[in-house]
mmCIF file of C-alpha atoms in Angstrom:
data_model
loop_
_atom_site.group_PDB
_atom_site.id
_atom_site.type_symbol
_atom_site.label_atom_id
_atom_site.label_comp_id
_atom_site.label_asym_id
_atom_site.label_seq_id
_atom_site.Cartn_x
_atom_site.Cartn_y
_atom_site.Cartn_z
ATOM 1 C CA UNK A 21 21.315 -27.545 -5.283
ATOM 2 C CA UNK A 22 18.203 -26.606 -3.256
ATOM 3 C CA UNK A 23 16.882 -24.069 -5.795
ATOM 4 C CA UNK A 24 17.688 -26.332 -9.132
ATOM 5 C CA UNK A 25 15.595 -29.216 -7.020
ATOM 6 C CA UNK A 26 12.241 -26.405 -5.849
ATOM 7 C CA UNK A 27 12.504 -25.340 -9.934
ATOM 8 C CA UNK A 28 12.180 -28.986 -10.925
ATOM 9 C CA UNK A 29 9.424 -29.459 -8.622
ATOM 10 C CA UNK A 30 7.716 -26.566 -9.768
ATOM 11 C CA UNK A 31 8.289 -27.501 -13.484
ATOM 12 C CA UNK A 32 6.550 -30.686 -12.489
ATOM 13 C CA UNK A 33 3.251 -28.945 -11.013
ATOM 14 C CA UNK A 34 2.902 -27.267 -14.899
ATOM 15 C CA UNK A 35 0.841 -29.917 -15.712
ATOM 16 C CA UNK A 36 -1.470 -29.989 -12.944
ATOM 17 C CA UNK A 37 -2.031 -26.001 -13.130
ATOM 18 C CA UNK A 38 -3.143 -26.500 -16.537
ATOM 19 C CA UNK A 39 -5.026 -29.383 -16.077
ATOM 20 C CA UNK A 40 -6.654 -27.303 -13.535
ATOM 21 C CA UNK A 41 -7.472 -23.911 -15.808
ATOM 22 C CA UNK A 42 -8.131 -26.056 -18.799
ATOM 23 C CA UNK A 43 -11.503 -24.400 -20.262
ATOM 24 C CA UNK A 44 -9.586 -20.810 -19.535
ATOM 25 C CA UNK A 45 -6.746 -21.750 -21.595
ATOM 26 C CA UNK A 46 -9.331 -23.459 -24.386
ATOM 27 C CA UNK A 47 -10.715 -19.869 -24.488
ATOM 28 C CA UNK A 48 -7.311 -18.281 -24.786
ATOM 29 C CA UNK A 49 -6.190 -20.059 -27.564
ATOM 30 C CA UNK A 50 -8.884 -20.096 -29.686
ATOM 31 C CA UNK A 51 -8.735 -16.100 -29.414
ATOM 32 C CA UNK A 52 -5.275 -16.421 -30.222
ATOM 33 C CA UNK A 53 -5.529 -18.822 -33.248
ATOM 34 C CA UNK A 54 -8.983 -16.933 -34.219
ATOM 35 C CA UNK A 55 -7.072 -15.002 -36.726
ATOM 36 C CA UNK A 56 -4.207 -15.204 -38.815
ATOM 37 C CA UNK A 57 -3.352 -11.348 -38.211
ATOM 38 C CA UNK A 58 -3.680 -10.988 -34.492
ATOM 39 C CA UNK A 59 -3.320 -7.287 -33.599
ATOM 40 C CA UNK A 60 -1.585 -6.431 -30.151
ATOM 41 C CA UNK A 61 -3.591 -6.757 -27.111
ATOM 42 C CA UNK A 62 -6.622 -8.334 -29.308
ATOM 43 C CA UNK A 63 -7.214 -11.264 -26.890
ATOM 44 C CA UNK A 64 -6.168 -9.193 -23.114
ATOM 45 C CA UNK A 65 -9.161 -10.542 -21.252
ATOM 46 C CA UNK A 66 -8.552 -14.480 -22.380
ATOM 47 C CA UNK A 67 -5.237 -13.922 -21.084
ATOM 48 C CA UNK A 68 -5.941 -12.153 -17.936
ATOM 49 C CA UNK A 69 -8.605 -14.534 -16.862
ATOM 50 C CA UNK A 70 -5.930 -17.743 -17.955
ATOM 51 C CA UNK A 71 -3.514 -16.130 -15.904
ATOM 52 C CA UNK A 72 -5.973 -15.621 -13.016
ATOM 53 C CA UNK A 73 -6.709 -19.075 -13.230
ATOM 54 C CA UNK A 74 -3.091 -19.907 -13.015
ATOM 55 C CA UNK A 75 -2.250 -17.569 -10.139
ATOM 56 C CA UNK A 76 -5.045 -19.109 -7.905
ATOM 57 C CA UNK A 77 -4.317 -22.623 -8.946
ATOM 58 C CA UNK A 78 -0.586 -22.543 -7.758
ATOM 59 C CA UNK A 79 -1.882 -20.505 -4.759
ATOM 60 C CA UNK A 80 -4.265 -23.438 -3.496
ATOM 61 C CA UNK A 81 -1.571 -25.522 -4.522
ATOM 62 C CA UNK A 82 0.751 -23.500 -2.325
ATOM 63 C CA UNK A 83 3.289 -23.123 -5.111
ATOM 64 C CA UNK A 84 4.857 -20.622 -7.506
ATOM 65 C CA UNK A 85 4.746 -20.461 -11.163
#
């Protein structure tokens, strides 16, 4: 029951990661809702950097995602 209560606990820090990356993930989605035909790949940097952001949030936070 140790891993079901670490998964909750990370499912909890969501939130804060996001709260933390908030203008990266502003800029990802309005790449991804730019168009109505998005091709594959169109919006790779947004989503790098949002992921970046992510990774180095729940690093300081000495989590995982």
């Amino acid at each position: 029951m140790e891993s079901v209560r670490k998964a909750n606990q990370r499912l909890r820090n969501y939130p804060i990661l996001l709260s933390k990356c908030a203008h990266s993930a502003t800029v990802y989605a309005a790449c991804v809702t730019r168009d109505l035909n998005i091709e594959y790949r169109t919006c790779d940097k947004e989503f790098k950097l949002f992921k970046d952001c992510l990774q180095k949030a729940a690093k300081d936070m000495k989590t995982k995602l």
